[in-house]
Amino acid sequence: MTTTPRVLGGRYEVGQLIGRGGMADVHLGHDTRLGRQVAIKMLRSDLARDANFLKRFRREAQSAAGLNHPSIVAIFDSGEDESWVEGPNGTLTTVPYMVMEYVDGKTLRQQLTVHQKLAPAEAIRITEGILDALAYSHRMGIVHRDIKPANVMITETGHIKVMDFGIARAIADSAATMTQTQSVVGTAQYLSPEQAQGQTVDARSDLYSTGCLLFELLTGRPPFQGDSPVAIAYQHVGETPQPPSVYNAAVGGDLDAVTLHALVKDRTQRYQDADSFRADLENVRLGQPISAAARGALAAGAAGAASAAATQTMPAAGAAGAAATVVQPPVITSRRQRYENTAGMPAVGHDEVEERQQRGGAGRAALVTLLVLAVLGLIGWGAATWFGNQEPPVAMTTVPNLRGLDEPAVERALAQRGLQGNRSEDSNEMEPGKVFEQSPAAGEAVQEGTVVRYTVSTGPASITIPDVRNFDRGDAEKALADAGLTNVGVETKDDPDTAKDKVIETNPPIGTQVGRDTTVTLVVGSGKTVVPDDQVGRDWSLASNALAKAGLNPKRVDVESDKTPGTVLSVAKEGEKVDIGTEIKVEVATSPAPKPTTETVTTTVIQTPSGTETSTTTSEPPADGGAG
């Protein structure tokens, strides 16, 4: 029985099984070249001959390999192995594998199994981490399509890691439906309505799934349950979920609203991007107003989930509205009566009539004429005053939440509400280009056409250099630019533990507070290393270890020598700078082969008068191996 570990790609040692999914097994692994612990995901042997699963597994490697984000499990390498699984008729079957970042932690599903549900603050924190990862993957053009607790890791330090892009697709390819071989791809409890119906998917489908996950974190159960995946999918399409507070009294109204807004059936009415979803969660956490759209979703959700008895209360509300309307005509009539009322005039008229009767016919005629003119004038003045004082009806709207939006999104949000914007800039911890302050506040009722003042962040006055170690050079430059640092330099450094163009460190160091215009230098690996020049005369085991630590691949070449067996006689390319992983030939002393001990026998035949005589001579080879 051998204890030699399986090695993939001549580099990755396969260790114990640490995870198992429906499509692949995950093993603990060791990268012998870089000397680091990794996780190795291998397609299950019983699926290795299925073309659909092979295609899906390879797509995962392609999808995730282009993503480099602290909240996404990194893919280091991928390949295919043909030496471990025997196929039909004794043939070897290709088994693809992926080498991933090893995450020391537990899945969110394991956490829920232990705790059932989480405190609202912790649920918000975890969901914000997931949305950070999705915001990045969506910007990179990748839709995950299978967000669920089993695909989210929580490290021992509490960091969030999204994994398993096994059914991810590029957004450009999302016109493909969610069905494969007549079955819906994804997990029923977290399917968006469009996925459940086999329609096209986009980034908003991931946000619905995240809403389902948030619901379960808050309540200990998914929003919809059923006896079969089909029954659950039907509910996703046609039923309105209850607010989380129905199952957990610790959940507040704003958190109900955010969760239900993420679970809106019509994707055009739910959150449109991960950033806006995350902004509302952050507002809940900080006690700030959430978006008007989220509050509207809570009202719509409450109406949709209400019982029939509650629905019957609507006529009463309508009657109340009618009663309130009925109050208005008397007010209007009363106001007109103030200007048209002639009740005082008959009294005057009666007095004048009496006087006219006393004074005679001529006086009465003149007084009647004056009275008529006075009444007409009063009526005209009252009418002019009434209609002149009436203002046209004013259209009202609510101010949208602009916090966290970029300027194009701000313009769209204001235009949809019939509002105008007044932009200003200032330094702030918010990401540059994002709104961090507005007036009037979000949710406030204002007239259409009102000017909403908003302030766009230019980035913090002092910026903390982010941790970009092990980032690719391009991704690191983008991360620094996103943090507001655009004056970036690059220098290379020979480091056997760092691949070419991977960031080793920064100067000033990571975590330093610097000004926006400070030059930050990225120190990246050159991909080169120096062959040690002090290994001759050392034992092979020590020399090979030293070469491996230098990022090289030592290859032993045995040479007969009178030196102690195992002693290094020479090392190729000593002191030279070569690529990491270069094969280096090392000559190692072995004992010489034993010398031959054969003797030379010479027979001489001599002819003499008395007959024939023979003479035999035996001789040994010279001590130096030469001819005798």
XYZ file of N, CA and C in Angstrom, residues 159-322:
492
model
N -15.463 36.881 7.774
C -15.503 37.437 6.418
C -16.412 36.591 5.535
N -17.077 37.243 4.582
C -18.035 36.574 3.695
C -17.354 36.210 2.383
N -17.592 34.974 1.925
C -17.027 34.511 0.660
C -18.125 33.810 -0.141
N -18.409 34.319 -1.342
C -19.373 33.684 -2.240
C -18.613 32.711 -3.141
N -19.172 31.530 -3.326
C -18.477 30.521 -4.138
C -19.457 29.837 -5.078
N -18.921 28.874 -5.825
C -19.694 27.993 -6.707
C -20.421 28.749 -7.801
N -19.661 29.146 -8.821
C -20.253 29.762 -10.007
C -20.552 28.681 -11.047
N -21.009 27.505 -10.569
C -21.204 26.349 -11.435
C -22.235 26.550 -12.522
N -23.259 27.397 -12.285
C -24.243 27.643 -13.352
C -24.245 29.103 -13.744
N -23.136 29.794 -13.420
C -23.045 31.214 -13.780
C -22.960 31.374 -15.287
N -23.436 32.512 -15.743
C -23.332 32.849 -17.171
C -22.943 34.296 -17.321
N -22.303 34.567 -18.418
C -22.064 35.967 -18.753
C -23.392 36.633 -19.038
N -23.508 37.901 -18.643
C -24.750 38.640 -18.870
C -25.082 38.666 -20.356
N -24.059 38.758 -21.185
C -24.295 38.793 -22.636
C -24.921 37.493 -23.131
N -24.747 36.374 -22.368
C -25.301 35.096 -22.786
C -26.595 34.773 -22.064
N -27.110 35.711 -21.280
C -28.235 35.383 -20.414
C -29.543 35.236 -21.168
N -29.520 35.412 -22.481
C -30.730 35.147 -23.246
C -31.084 33.673 -23.203
N -30.103 32.823 -22.861
C -30.403 31.408 -22.669
C -31.324 31.257 -21.478
N -32.298 30.364 -21.582
C -33.231 30.196 -20.468
C -32.576 29.403 -19.361
N -33.301 29.301 -18.245
C -32.782 28.601 -17.094
C -33.034 27.113 -17.171
N -33.520 26.595 -18.279
C -33.799 25.174 -18.334
C -32.678 24.434 -19.020
N -32.428 23.245 -18.495
C -31.479 22.342 -19.137
C -32.117 20.960 -19.098
N -32.231 20.321 -20.269
C -32.868 19.015 -20.372
C -34.201 18.997 -19.653
N -34.991 20.036 -19.899
C -36.358 20.163 -19.399
C -36.437 20.326 -17.892
N -35.370 20.650 -17.220
C -35.428 20.875 -15.770
C -34.858 22.235 -15.457
N -35.415 22.844 -14.430
C -34.965 24.176 -14.061
C -33.647 24.086 -13.319
N -32.675 24.922 -13.721
C -31.381 24.951 -13.063
C -31.427 25.953 -11.919
N -30.956 25.539 -10.779
C -30.986 26.401 -9.600
C -31.572 25.639 -8.429
N -31.843 26.307 -7.330
C -32.397 25.679 -6.141
C -33.766 26.276 -5.888
N -34.789 25.407 -5.746
C -36.176 25.860 -5.788
C -36.479 26.959 -4.784
N -35.969 26.827 -3.539
C -36.321 27.807 -2.509
C -35.811 29.200 -2.817
N -34.864 29.335 -3.754
C -34.235 30.632 -4.006
C -34.362 31.065 -5.463
N -35.253 30.415 -6.217
C -35.431 30.760 -7.634
C -36.196 32.067 -7.776
N -35.756 32.907 -8.685
C -36.538 34.094 -9.030
C -37.725 33.652 -9.886
N -38.801 34.460 -9.933
C -39.954 34.085 -10.773
C -39.558 33.848 -12.224
N -38.639 34.675 -12.740
C -38.248 34.485 -14.140
C -37.462 33.184 -14.330
N -36.664 32.787 -13.331
C -35.988 31.494 -13.425
C -36.998 30.354 -13.375
N -37.965 30.453 -12.461
C -38.955 29.392 -12.306
C -39.761 29.183 -13.579
N -39.912 30.235 -14.372
C -40.676 30.140 -15.615
C -39.793 29.870 -16.825
N -38.487 29.687 -16.593
C -37.591 29.409 -17.709
C -37.348 30.593 -18.605
N -37.528 31.807 -18.061
C -37.317 33.012 -18.864
C -35.850 33.431 -18.804
N -35.517 34.496 -19.513
C -34.163 35.019 -19.480
C -33.841 35.539 -18.080
N -32.592 35.481 -17.722
C -32.171 35.946 -16.403
C -31.173 37.080 -16.553
N -31.076 37.888 -15.503
C -30.071 38.935 -15.472
C -29.672 39.160 -14.020
N -28.953 40.244 -13.775
C -28.437 40.501 -12.435
C -29.548 40.596 -11.401
N -30.721 41.064 -11.799
C -31.826 41.220 -10.854
C -32.342 39.873 -10.347
N -32.087 38.792 -11.103
C -32.457 37.465 -10.619
C -31.610 37.087 -9.404
N -30.327 37.434 -9.431
C -29.470 37.204 -8.259
C -29.970 37.977 -7.046
N -30.494 39.185 -7.272
C -30.968 40.004 -6.154
C -32.214 39.393 -5.526
N -33.084 38.786 -6.339
C -34.256 38.092 -5.785
C -33.802 36.925 -4.914
N -32.853 36.133 -5.422
C -32.334 35.006 -4.646
C -31.705 35.488 -3.342
N -31.009 36.626 -3.401
C -30.424 37.189 -2.183
C -31.517 37.615 -1.215
N -32.637 38.132 -1.744
C -33.766 38.466 -0.885
C -34.325 37.232 -0.188
N -34.413 36.101 -0.918
C -34.851 34.840 -0.302
C -33.896 34.426 0.807
N -32.604 34.566 0.539
C -31.594 34.201 1.539
C -31.711 35.097 2.775
N -31.886 36.409 2.568
C -32.045 37.334 3.697
C -33.279 36.964 4.517
N -34.365 36.623 3.832
C -35.594 36.205 4.513
C -35.311 35.017 5.431
N -34.553 34.038 4.920
C -34.254 32.855 5.729
C -33.328 33.178 6.890
N -32.367 34.072 6.684
C -31.494 34.467 7.791
C -32.305 35.102 8.919
N -33.338 35.865 8.561
C -34.129 36.581 9.567
C -35.169 35.695 10.240
N -35.676 34.685 9.519
C -36.822 33.918 10.025
C -36.529 32.448 10.285
N -35.434 31.942 9.763
C -35.147 30.518 9.923
C -35.850 29.644 8.916
N -36.500 30.246 7.922
C -37.191 29.486 6.876
C -37.204 30.319 5.608
N -37.216 29.673 4.441
C -37.307 30.435 3.191
C -38.685 31.056 3.050
N -38.855 32.028 2.154
C -40.151 32.703 2.028
C -41.278 31.787 1.565
N -40.937 30.738 0.811
C -41.961 29.818 0.335
C -41.527 28.388 0.626
N -42.476 27.579 1.066
C -42.228 26.172 1.341
C -43.303 25.344 0.666
N -42.956 24.113 0.299
C -43.916 23.252 -0.369
C -43.456 21.818 -0.343
N -44.328 20.934 -0.835
C -44.029 19.503 -0.831
C -43.089 19.102 -1.953
N -42.927 19.958 -2.952
C -42.099 19.611 -4.100
C -41.494 20.886 -4.664
N -40.395 20.755 -5.423
C -39.819 21.943 -6.069
C -40.815 22.654 -6.983
N -41.701 21.885 -7.630
C -42.680 22.509 -8.520
C -43.644 23.383 -7.726
N -44.079 22.882 -6.560
C -45.004 23.658 -5.728
C -44.346 24.945 -5.242
N -43.072 24.856 -4.888
C -42.354 26.050 -4.424
C -42.180 27.039 -5.569
N -41.812 26.533 -6.743
C -41.648 27.409 -7.904
C -42.955 28.119 -8.240
N -44.077 27.412 -8.094
C -45.384 28.025 -8.357
C -45.613 29.206 -7.421
N -45.237 29.050 -6.145
C -45.418 30.145 -5.191
C -44.524 31.334 -5.535
N -43.304 31.062 -5.983
C -42.427 32.163 -6.396
C -43.084 32.996 -7.494
N -43.813 32.324 -8.376
C -44.404 33.028 -9.514
C -45.687 33.749 -9.120
N -46.522 33.121 -8.257
C -47.863 33.649 -8.077
C -48.269 34.114 -6.697
N -47.453 33.895 -5.649
C -47.885 34.242 -4.306
C -47.006 35.334 -3.696
N -47.624 36.170 -2.872
C -46.901 37.253 -2.204
C -46.373 36.758 -0.862
N -45.083 36.952 -0.567
C -44.550 36.465 0.707
C -45.042 37.303 1.882
N -45.109 36.673 3.051
C -45.392 37.406 4.276
C -44.167 38.239 4.657
N -44.343 39.362 5.349
C -43.176 40.090 5.858
C -42.403 39.226 6.860
N -41.099 39.342 6.926
C -40.313 38.546 7.887
C -40.764 38.741 9.327
N -41.281 39.909 9.667
C -41.692 40.166 11.047
C -42.838 39.266 11.491
N -43.554 38.646 10.542
C -44.610 37.698 10.907
C -44.008 36.505 11.648
N -42.759 36.144 11.283
C -42.102 34.989 11.885
C -41.050 35.383 12.924
N -40.660 36.633 12.958
C -39.640 37.082 13.904
C -39.968 38.509 14.321
N -40.444 38.658 15.544
C -40.867 39.979 16.019
C -39.716 40.956 16.143
N -38.457 40.450 16.116
C -37.306 41.343 16.241
C -37.022 42.116 14.959
N -37.689 41.742 13.858
C -37.464 42.406 12.571
C -38.322 43.660 12.508
N -37.704 44.792 12.208
C -38.411 46.069 12.150
C -39.079 46.308 10.809
N -39.884 47.355 10.754
C -40.631 47.671 9.542
C -39.758 47.962 8.345
N -38.664 48.723 8.532
C -37.796 49.048 7.402
C -37.125 47.810 6.841
N -36.725 46.886 7.716
C -36.094 45.652 7.245
C -37.117 44.778 6.531
N -38.353 44.767 7.012
C -39.444 44.122 6.263
C -39.535 44.699 4.855
N -39.515 46.029 4.785
C -39.692 46.709 3.496
C -38.568 46.352 2.529
N -37.327 46.374 3.002
C -36.186 46.064 2.127
C -36.275 44.630 1.626
N -36.616 43.695 2.530
C -36.708 42.288 2.137
C -37.800 42.076 1.094
N -38.970 42.666 1.333
C -40.083 42.486 0.388
C -39.813 43.178 -0.944
N -39.082 44.300 -0.918
C -38.754 44.965 -2.181
C -37.839 44.089 -3.034
N -36.940 43.341 -2.391
C -36.075 42.417 -3.136
C -36.860 41.242 -3.698
N -38.034 40.952 -3.131
C -38.823 39.782 -3.533
C -40.006 40.144 -4.433
N -39.999 41.346 -4.999
C -41.070 41.735 -5.924
C -41.021 40.831 -7.159
N -42.183 40.368 -7.612
C -42.239 39.434 -8.748
C -41.707 40.068 -10.037
N -42.165 41.283 -10.314
C -41.759 41.985 -11.541
C -40.343 42.522 -11.352
N -39.422 42.005 -12.128
C -38.024 42.402 -11.920
C -37.789 43.892 -12.161
N -38.657 44.522 -12.949
C -38.468 45.960 -13.193
C -38.866 46.789 -11.981
N -39.559 46.174 -11.007
C -40.020 46.901 -9.833
C -39.203 46.586 -8.583
N -38.360 45.540 -8.652
C -37.522 45.234 -7.485
C -36.219 46.018 -7.583
N -35.270 45.768 -6.698
C -33.985 46.458 -6.773
C -33.359 46.212 -8.141
N -32.787 47.262 -8.722
C -32.232 47.172 -10.069
C -30.749 46.841 -10.069
N -30.093 46.996 -8.941
C -28.671 46.638 -8.858
C -28.327 46.347 -7.403
N -27.213 45.643 -7.214
C -26.806 45.237 -5.869
C -26.451 46.434 -4.997
N -25.947 47.497 -5.604
C -25.557 48.672 -4.816
C -26.766 49.319 -4.143
N -27.894 49.433 -4.868
C -29.072 50.064 -4.261
C -29.662 49.178 -3.174
N -29.626 47.859 -3.364
C -30.068 46.914 -2.328
C -29.197 47.089 -1.082
N -27.891 47.137 -1.296
C -26.984 47.264 -0.171
C -27.153 48.617 0.524
N -27.403 49.670 -0.252
C -27.574 51.008 0.339
C -28.769 51.024 1.292
N -29.866 50.370 0.907
C -31.028 50.333 1.792
C -30.731 49.529 3.059
N -30.001 48.408 2.919
C -29.637 47.640 4.112
C -28.754 48.471 5.035
N -27.839 49.220 4.442
C -26.979 50.078 5.249
C -27.802 51.154 5.960
N -28.796 51.692 5.267
C -29.658 52.698 5.893
C -30.422 52.104 7.074
N -30.885 50.862 6.930
C -31.561 50.199 8.045
C -30.599 50.049 9.226
N -29.387 49.616 8.919
C -28.387 49.405 9.977
C -28.036 50.701 10.689
N -27.997 51.810 9.953
C -27.608 53.097 10.526
C -28.801 53.910 11.020
N -30.016 53.364 10.853
C -31.192 54.088 11.302
C -31.568 55.259 10.420
N -31.192 55.212 9.148
C -31.505 56.289 8.216
C -32.681 55.880 7.338
N -33.335 56.843 6.666
C -34.501 56.510 5.838
C -34.126 55.600 4.677
N -34.972 54.625 4.418
C -34.771 53.753 3.257
C -35.453 54.379 2.046
N -35.275 53.763 0.904
C -35.811 54.330 -0.331
C -37.334 54.274 -0.340
N -37.918 55.211 -1.070
C -39.379 55.243 -1.198
C -39.885 53.978 -1.891
N -39.110 53.452 -2.827
C -39.524 52.236 -3.537
C -39.659 51.065 -2.567
N -38.737 50.962 -1.613
C -38.805 49.884 -0.631
C -40.028 50.049 0.269
N -40.301 51.272 0.685
C -41.485 51.499 1.517
C -42.761 51.165 0.743
N -42.747 51.480 -0.542
C -43.900 51.130 -1.367
C -44.081 49.630 -1.471
N -42.953 48.886 -1.531
C -43.035 47.427 -1.610
C -43.651 46.855 -0.343
N -43.346 47.470 0.810
C -43.929 46.995 2.072
C -45.441 47.182 2.049
N -45.889 48.346 1.580
C -47.332 48.584 1.515
C -47.993 47.621 0.542
N -47.368 47.411 -0.613
C -47.940 46.502 -1.604
C -47.931 45.077 -1.089
N -46.850 44.691 -0.399
C -46.763 43.341 0.148
C -47.807 43.106 1.213
N -48.021 44.105 2.070
C -49.020 43.961 3.115
C -50.414 43.814 2.496
N -50.673 44.586 1.440
C -51.979 44.489 0.784
C -52.149 43.142 0.108
N -51.070 42.663 -0.554
C -51.169 41.388 -1.257
C -51.323 40.219 -0.324
N -50.702 40.290 0.877
C -50.730 39.167 1.806
C -51.892 39.253 2.777
N -52.709 40.320 2.712
C -53.802 40.499 3.669
C -54.880 39.449 3.449
N -55.652 39.169 4.477
C -56.726 38.181 4.392
C -57.943 38.788 3.703
N -58.935 37.931 3.400
C -60.140 38.417 2.739
C -60.903 39.372 3.637
N -60.864 39.096 4.939
C -61.554 39.997 5.858
C -60.941 41.382 5.829
N -59.617 41.409 5.774
C -58.953 42.711 5.714
C -59.291 43.415 4.417
N -59.431 42.638 3.355
C -59.766 43.243 2.067
C -61.146 43.895 2.117
N -62.082 43.300 2.937
C -63.424 43.848 3.007
C -63.477 45.203 3.696
N -62.411 45.598 4.343
C -62.413 46.903 4.987
C -62.253 48.031 3.977
N -61.922 47.689 2.722
C -61.689 48.728 1.737
C -62.924 49.599 1.475
N -64.149 49.029 1.372
C -65.291 49.916 1.156
C -65.447 50.945 2.263
N -65.153 50.523 3.507
C -65.254 51.495 4.597
C -64.287 52.630 4.385
N -63.072 52.261 3.958
C -62.096 53.322 3.685
C -62.584 54.212 2.562
N -63.188 53.577 1.554
C -63.723 54.374 0.454
C -64.856 55.265 0.909
N -65.688 54.738 1.817
C -66.777 55.562 2.305
C -66.258 56.737 3.083
N -65.197 56.466 3.864
C -64.608 57.576 4.608
C -64.114 58.636 3.658
N -63.507 58.171 2.567
C -63.025 59.136 1.590
C -64.169 59.928 0.993
N -65.295 59.248 0.749
C -66.424 59.960 0.162
C -66.988 60.981 1.138
